[in-house]
XYZ file of C-alpha atoms in Angstrom:
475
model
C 1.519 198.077 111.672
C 1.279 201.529 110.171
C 5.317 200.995 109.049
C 4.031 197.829 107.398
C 1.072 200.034 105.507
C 3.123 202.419 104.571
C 5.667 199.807 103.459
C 2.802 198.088 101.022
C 1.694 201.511 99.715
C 5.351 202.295 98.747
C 5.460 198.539 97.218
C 2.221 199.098 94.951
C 3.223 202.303 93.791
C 6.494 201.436 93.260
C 5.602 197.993 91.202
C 3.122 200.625 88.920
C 5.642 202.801 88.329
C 8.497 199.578 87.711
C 5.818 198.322 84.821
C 5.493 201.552 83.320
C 9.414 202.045 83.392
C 9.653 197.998 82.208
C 7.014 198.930 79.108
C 8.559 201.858 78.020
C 12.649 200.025 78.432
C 10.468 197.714 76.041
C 9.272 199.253 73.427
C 12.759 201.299 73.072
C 14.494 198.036 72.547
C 12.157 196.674 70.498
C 12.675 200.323 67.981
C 15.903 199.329 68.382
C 15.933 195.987 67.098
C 13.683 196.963 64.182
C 16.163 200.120 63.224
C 19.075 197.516 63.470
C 17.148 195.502 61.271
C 16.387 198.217 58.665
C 20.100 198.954 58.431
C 20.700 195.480 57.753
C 18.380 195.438 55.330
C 19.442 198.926 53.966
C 22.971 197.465 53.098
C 22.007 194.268 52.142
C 20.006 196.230 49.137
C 22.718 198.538 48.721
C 24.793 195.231 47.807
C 22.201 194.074 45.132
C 22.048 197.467 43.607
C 25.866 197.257 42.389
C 25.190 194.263 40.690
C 22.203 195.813 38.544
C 24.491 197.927 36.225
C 25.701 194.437 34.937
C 22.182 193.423 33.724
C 22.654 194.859 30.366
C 26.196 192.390 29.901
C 23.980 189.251 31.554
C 21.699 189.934 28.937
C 24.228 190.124 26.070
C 25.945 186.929 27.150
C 22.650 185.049 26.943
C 21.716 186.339 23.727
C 25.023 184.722 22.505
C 24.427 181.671 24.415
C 21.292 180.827 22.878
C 22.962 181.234 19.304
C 25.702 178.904 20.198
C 23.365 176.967 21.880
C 20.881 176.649 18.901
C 23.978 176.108 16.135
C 25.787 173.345 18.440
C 21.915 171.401 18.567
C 21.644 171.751 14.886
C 25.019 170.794 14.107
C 24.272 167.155 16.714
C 21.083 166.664 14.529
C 22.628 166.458 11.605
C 25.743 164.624 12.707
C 23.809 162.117 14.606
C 21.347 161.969 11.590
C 24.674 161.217 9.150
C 26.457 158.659 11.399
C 22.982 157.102 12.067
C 22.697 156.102 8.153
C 25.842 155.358 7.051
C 26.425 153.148 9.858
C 22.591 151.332 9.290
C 23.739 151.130 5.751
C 26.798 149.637 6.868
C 25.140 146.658 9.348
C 22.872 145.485 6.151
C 26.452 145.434 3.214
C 27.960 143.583 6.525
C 25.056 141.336 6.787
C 24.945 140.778 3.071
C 28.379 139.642 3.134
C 28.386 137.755 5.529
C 25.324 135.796 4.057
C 27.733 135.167 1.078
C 30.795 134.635 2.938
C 28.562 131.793 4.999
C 27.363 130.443 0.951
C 30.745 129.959 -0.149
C 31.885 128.537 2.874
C 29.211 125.699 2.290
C 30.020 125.006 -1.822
C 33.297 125.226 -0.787
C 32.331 122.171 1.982
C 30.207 120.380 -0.636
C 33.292 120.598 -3.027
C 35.652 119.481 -0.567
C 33.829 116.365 -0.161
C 32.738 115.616 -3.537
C 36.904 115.724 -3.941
C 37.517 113.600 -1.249
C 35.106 111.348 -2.772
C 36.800 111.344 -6.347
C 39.798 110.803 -4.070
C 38.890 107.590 -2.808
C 37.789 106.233 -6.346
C 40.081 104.189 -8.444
C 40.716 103.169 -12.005
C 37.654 102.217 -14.227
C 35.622 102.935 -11.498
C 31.733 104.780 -11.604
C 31.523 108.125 -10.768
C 29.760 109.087 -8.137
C 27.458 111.822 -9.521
C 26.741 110.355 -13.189
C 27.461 106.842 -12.276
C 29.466 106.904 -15.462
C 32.599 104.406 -16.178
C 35.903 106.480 -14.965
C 38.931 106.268 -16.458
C 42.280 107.184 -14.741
C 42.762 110.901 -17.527
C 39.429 111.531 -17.165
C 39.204 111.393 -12.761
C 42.589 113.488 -12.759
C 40.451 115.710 -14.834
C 37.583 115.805 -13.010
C 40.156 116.535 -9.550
C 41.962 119.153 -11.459
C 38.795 120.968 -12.181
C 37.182 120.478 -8.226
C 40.597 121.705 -7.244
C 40.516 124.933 -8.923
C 36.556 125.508 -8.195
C 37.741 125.286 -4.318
C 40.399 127.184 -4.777
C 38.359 130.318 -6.899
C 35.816 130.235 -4.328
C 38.292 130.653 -0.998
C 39.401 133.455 -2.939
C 36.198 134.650 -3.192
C 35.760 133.760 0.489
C 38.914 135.662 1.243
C 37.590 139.040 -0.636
C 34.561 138.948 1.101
C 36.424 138.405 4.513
C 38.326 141.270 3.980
C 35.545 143.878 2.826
C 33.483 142.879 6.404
C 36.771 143.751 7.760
C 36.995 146.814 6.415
C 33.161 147.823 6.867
C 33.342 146.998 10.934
C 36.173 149.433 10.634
C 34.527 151.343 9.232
C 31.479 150.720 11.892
C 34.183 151.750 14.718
C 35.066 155.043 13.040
C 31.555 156.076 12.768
C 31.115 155.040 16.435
C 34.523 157.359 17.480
C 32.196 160.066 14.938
C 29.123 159.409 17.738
C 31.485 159.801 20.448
C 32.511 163.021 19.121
C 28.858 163.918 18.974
C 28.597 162.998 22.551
C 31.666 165.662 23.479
C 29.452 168.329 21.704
C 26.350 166.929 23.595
C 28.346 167.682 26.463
C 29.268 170.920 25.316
C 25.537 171.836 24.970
C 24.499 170.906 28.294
C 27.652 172.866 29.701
C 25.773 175.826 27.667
C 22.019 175.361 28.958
C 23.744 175.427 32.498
C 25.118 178.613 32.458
C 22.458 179.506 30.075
C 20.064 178.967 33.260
C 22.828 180.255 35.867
C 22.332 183.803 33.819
C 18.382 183.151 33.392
C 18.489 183.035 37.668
C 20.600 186.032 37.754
C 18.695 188.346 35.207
C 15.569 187.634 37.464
C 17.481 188.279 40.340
C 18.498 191.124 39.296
C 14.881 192.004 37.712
C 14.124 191.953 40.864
C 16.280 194.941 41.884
C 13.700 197.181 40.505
C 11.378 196.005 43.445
C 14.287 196.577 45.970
C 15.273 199.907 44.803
C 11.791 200.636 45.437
C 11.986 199.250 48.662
C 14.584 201.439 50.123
C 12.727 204.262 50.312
C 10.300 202.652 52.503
C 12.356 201.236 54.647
C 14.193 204.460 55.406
C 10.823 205.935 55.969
C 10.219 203.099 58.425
C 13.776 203.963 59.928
C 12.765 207.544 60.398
C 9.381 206.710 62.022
C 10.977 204.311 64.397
C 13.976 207.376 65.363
C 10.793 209.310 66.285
C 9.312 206.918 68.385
C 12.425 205.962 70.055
C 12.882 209.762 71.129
C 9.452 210.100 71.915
C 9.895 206.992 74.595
C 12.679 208.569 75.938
C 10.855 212.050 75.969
C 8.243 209.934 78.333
C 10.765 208.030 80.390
C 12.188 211.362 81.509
C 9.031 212.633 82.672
C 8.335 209.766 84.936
C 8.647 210.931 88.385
C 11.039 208.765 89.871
C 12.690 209.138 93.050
C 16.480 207.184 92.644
C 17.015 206.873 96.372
C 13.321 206.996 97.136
C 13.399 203.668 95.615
C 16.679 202.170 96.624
C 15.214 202.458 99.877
C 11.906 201.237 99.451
C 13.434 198.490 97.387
C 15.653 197.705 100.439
C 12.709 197.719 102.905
C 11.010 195.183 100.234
C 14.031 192.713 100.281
C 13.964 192.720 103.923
C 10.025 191.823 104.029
C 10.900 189.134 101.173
C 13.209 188.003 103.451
C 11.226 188.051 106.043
C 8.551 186.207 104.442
C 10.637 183.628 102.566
C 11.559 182.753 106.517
C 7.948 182.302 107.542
C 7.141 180.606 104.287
C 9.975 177.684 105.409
C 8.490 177.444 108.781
C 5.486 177.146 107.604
C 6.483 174.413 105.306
C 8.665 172.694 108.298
C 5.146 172.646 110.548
C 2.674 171.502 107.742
C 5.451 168.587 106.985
C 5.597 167.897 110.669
C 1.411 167.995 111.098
C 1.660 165.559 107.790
C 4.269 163.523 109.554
C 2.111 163.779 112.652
C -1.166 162.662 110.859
C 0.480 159.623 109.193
C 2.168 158.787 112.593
C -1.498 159.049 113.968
C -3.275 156.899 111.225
C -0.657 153.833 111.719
C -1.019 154.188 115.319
C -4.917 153.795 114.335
C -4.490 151.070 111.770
C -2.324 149.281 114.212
C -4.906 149.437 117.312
C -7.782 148.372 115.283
C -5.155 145.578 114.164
C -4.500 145.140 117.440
C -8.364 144.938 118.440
C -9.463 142.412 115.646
C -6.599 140.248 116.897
C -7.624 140.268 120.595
C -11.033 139.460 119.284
C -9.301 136.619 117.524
C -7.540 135.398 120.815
C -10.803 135.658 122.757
C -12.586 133.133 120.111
C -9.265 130.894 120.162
C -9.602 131.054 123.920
C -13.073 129.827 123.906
C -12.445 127.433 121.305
C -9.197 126.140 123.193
C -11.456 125.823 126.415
C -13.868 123.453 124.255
C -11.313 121.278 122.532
C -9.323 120.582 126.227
C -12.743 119.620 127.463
C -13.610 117.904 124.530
C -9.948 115.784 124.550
C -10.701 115.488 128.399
C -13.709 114.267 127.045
C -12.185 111.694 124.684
C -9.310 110.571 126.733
C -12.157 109.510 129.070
C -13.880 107.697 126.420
C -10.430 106.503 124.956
C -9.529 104.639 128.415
C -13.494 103.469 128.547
C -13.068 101.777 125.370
C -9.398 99.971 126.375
C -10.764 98.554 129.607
C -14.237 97.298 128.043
C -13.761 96.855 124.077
C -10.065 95.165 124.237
C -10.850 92.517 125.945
C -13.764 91.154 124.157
C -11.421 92.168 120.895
C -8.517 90.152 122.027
C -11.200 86.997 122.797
C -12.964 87.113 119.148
C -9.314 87.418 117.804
C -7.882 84.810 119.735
C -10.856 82.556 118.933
C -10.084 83.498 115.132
C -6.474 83.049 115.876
C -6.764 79.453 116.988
C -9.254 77.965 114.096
C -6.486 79.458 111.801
C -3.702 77.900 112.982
C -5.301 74.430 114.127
C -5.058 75.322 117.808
C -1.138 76.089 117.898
C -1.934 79.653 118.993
C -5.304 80.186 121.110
C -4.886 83.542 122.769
C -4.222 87.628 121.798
C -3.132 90.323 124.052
C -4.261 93.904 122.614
C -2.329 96.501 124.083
C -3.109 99.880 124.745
C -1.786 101.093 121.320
C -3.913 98.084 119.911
C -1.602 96.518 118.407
C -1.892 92.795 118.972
C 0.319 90.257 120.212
C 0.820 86.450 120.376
C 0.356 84.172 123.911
C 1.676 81.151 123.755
C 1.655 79.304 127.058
C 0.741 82.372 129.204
C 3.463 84.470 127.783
C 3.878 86.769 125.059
C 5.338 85.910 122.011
C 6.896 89.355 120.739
C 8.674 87.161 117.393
C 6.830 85.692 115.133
C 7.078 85.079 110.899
C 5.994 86.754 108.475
C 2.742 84.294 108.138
C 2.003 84.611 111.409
C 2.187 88.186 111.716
C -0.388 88.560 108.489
C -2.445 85.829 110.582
C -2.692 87.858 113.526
C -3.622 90.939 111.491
C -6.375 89.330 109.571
C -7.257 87.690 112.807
C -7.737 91.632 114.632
C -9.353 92.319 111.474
C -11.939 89.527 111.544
C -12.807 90.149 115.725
C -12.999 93.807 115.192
C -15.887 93.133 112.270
C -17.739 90.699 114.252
C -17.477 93.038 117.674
C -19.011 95.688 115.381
C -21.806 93.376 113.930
C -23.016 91.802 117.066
C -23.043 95.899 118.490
C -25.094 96.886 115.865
C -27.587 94.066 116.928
C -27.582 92.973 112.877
C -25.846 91.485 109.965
C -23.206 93.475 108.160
C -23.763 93.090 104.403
C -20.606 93.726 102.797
C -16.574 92.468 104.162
C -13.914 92.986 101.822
C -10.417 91.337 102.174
C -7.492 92.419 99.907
C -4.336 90.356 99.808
C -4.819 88.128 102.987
C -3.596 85.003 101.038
C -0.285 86.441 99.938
C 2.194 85.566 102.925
C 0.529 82.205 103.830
C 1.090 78.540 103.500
C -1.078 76.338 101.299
C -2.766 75.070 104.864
C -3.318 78.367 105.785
C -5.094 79.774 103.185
C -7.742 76.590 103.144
C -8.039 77.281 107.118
C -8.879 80.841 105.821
C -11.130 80.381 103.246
C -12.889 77.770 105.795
C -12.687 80.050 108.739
C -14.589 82.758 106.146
C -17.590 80.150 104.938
C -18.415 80.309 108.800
C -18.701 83.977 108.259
C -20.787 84.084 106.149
C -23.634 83.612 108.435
C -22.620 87.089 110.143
C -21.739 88.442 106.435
C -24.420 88.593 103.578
C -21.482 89.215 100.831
C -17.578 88.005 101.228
C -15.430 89.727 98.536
C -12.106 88.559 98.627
C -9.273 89.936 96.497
C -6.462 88.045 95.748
C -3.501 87.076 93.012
C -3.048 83.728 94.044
C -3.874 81.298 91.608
C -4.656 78.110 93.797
C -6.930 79.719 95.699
C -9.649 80.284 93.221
C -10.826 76.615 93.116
C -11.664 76.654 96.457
C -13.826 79.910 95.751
C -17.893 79.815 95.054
C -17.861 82.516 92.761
C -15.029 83.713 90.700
C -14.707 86.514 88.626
C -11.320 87.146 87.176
C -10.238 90.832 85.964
C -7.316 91.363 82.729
C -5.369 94.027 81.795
C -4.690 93.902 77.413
C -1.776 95.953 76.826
C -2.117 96.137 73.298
C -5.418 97.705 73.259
C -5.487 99.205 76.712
C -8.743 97.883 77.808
C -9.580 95.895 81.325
C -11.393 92.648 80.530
C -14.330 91.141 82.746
C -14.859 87.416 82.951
C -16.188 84.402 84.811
C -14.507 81.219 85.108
C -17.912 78.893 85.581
C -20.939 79.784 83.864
C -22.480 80.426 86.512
C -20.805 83.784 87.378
C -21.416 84.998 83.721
C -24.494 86.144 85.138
C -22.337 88.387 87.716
C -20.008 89.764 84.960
C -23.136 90.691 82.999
C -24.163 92.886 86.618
C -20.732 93.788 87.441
């Protein structure tokens, strides 16, 4: 332990004296930079001074460029002034001519035809402007004369052509004049450029003054900071620092590190193994009280399992009480059913276990019979298990409804049916019987018939008799 004291003591004083050192390595770079920096900056003005003897010549040149600037925009002005007027003046005497050229061209159209019309006339005819008695002297006259009116005027036509002619040529030379101008306009603005290239430079180099000025504080700046940099080196020497004192102590501190960084990862490797642990733990947890709220869950399911086997013990009891006592009284109604339906061909009905019924016929069973006969027997079933249920209940049932019963029968059948069901009706307040058969419905006492419109969608109520209006109107 006192090694390990001693060991720390050597640490912190050798960490101070490693921050001084770093500060001090610091600050000497940092003079460093900042005196590389100066010399930079040092040349870089150096550079600019050499061009400030050639201010005076910048300044001469842009004297002169301003005069030849000035004399080449005075020079357009005028030029574009003169080219401007003649060729305005030019546009109206081309405009003007054209306005006669266009006259002539119409008296020399109104002649034409006046000639053609003094063509078409003959001898002793009228003429057409004076409506005056022609003869054949006087119309060759009168064409003679036309003739050379036409033929002055497409001279004068002609003339006229020619001196438009001439003035759009002389149009285009003024334009080649403007496009001269525009080669001097060019010329100017090749002037105002370098005219501004030499404005940039002269304050450029104006501002050589400033950087002449600037050199001697930098260089004081460089001196300062050659101080300062011997000064920190002054300081570093007078550090007392031990060279192998410290590669020894900074030997004995990369051991410890090492040391440490080794009980750091076990550390790590036993927290990550506790955190394994503790999640291990916490499923093991979750899973028991899973584990508990299921055994909870069997115990109830147990119970409940125990009450359903005694309850189907229970029912299987009652099941095989109700076969040996309820299906034979069944199998009598039906039977007794069975035989008003069929006039007395059949007369008896075996219900089996499963209840489902079958046919005797002369002390055997009948396991075939049609389709009729089948729908019989079920109505039949039907029938005994209603009146079984009425006479239990010790009174009348109101209400027996019978859907489709008529659909599979004979004409004789149904009647026998519909018979067998007036008889009913004193265990029955109300009979509803549902059917699609059309014959059957005279046979009915009340009758009320139910339509389907498919144009409009709607059901539609009605009674056949007037008496069952009054049962639409409730229905």
């Amino acid at each position: 332990k006192r090694s390990f004291d001693l060991f720390c003591e050597d640490e912190q004083r050798f960490k101070a004296e490693r921050a001084i050192y770093d500060k001090i390595e610091f600050r000497i770079n940092e003079a460093k930079k900042r005196l590389v920096e100066c010399e930079e900056r040092r040349s870089a003005i150096c550079m600019r001074l050499k061009d400030y003897f050639e201010l005076d010549q910048i300044k001469r040149e842009e004297e002169k460029l301003k005069e030849d600037l000035a004399e080449v925009e005075e020079k357009i002005s005028c030029e574009s002034k003169r080219v401007q007027d003649e060729t305005i003046a030019l546009k109206e005497q081309i405009s003007q001519w054209r306005t006669e050229a266009n006259e002539l061209g119409r008296q020399i159209k109104a002649l034409t035809d006046r000639l053609n019309a003094f063509s078409e006339i003959s001898d002793q005819q009228s003429c057409p402007t004076c409506w005056q008695p022609l003869n054949g002297h006087e119309l060759n006259c009168l064409k003679q004369r036309f003739e050379a009116e036409r033929a002055d005027l497409k001279e004068q036509e002609g003339q006229l052509k020619n001196r438009v002619s001439k003035a759009e040529n002389e149009t285009l030379k003024q334009i080649k004049s403007s496009c001269n101008l525009e080669a001097i306009a060019s010329s100017r603005n090749t002037i105002k450029s370098k005219l501004e290239e030499l404005r940039k430079t002269s304050t450029d180099l104006a501002l050589l003054e400033q950087v002449k000025l600037d050199q001697e504080s930098v260089a004081q700046s460089i001196t300062l900071l050659v101080a300062e940099l011997d000064q920190s080196q002054q300081k570093l020497k007078l550090i007392p620092f031990d060279q192998s004192r410290f590669l020894k102590g900074r030997a004995r501190f990369e051991t410890a590190k090492s040391l440490v960084d080794v009980l750091r990862m076990k550390v790590v490797r036993a927290q990550a193994e506790r955190d394994k642990a503790k999640l291990s733990l916490e499923r093991s947890r979750a899973q028991l009280s899973e584990i508990e709220k299921k055994q909870v869950q069997v115990n109830e399911m147990r119970k409940h399992l125990v009450s359903l086997t005694e309850a189907d013990q229970i029912l299987t009891e009652f099941r095989k009480y109700l076969n040996d006592n309820v299906r034979p009284q069944l199998a009598e109604f039906a039977g007794q059913f069975l035989s008003e339906l069929t006039d007395g061909r059949y007369s008896a009905v075996e219900i089996g276990k499963d209840f489902v019924p079958t046919v005797i016929e002369d002390g055997e069973p009948k396991p075939v019979i049609s389709g009729g006969e089948e729908e019989i027997l079920n109505l039949c079933l039907r029938l005994a298990l209603s009146q079984m249920l009425a006479e239990r209940a010790g009174e009348r049932f109101s209400l027996l409804v019978l859907d489709g019963v008529f659909g599979s029968l004979d004409e004789t059948r149904r009647f026998n049916v519909i018979h067998l069901l007036e008889r009913l009706r004193a265990r029955f307040e109300q009979i509803v019987v549902i059917t699609h058969i059309e014959e059957v419905k005279d046979a009915l006492e009340h009758l009320i018939t139910l339509e389907f419109n498919d144009s409009t969608g709607n059901l539609i109520v009605g009674g056949s008799r007037a008496e069952d209006a009054g049962l639409v109107e409730n229905f």
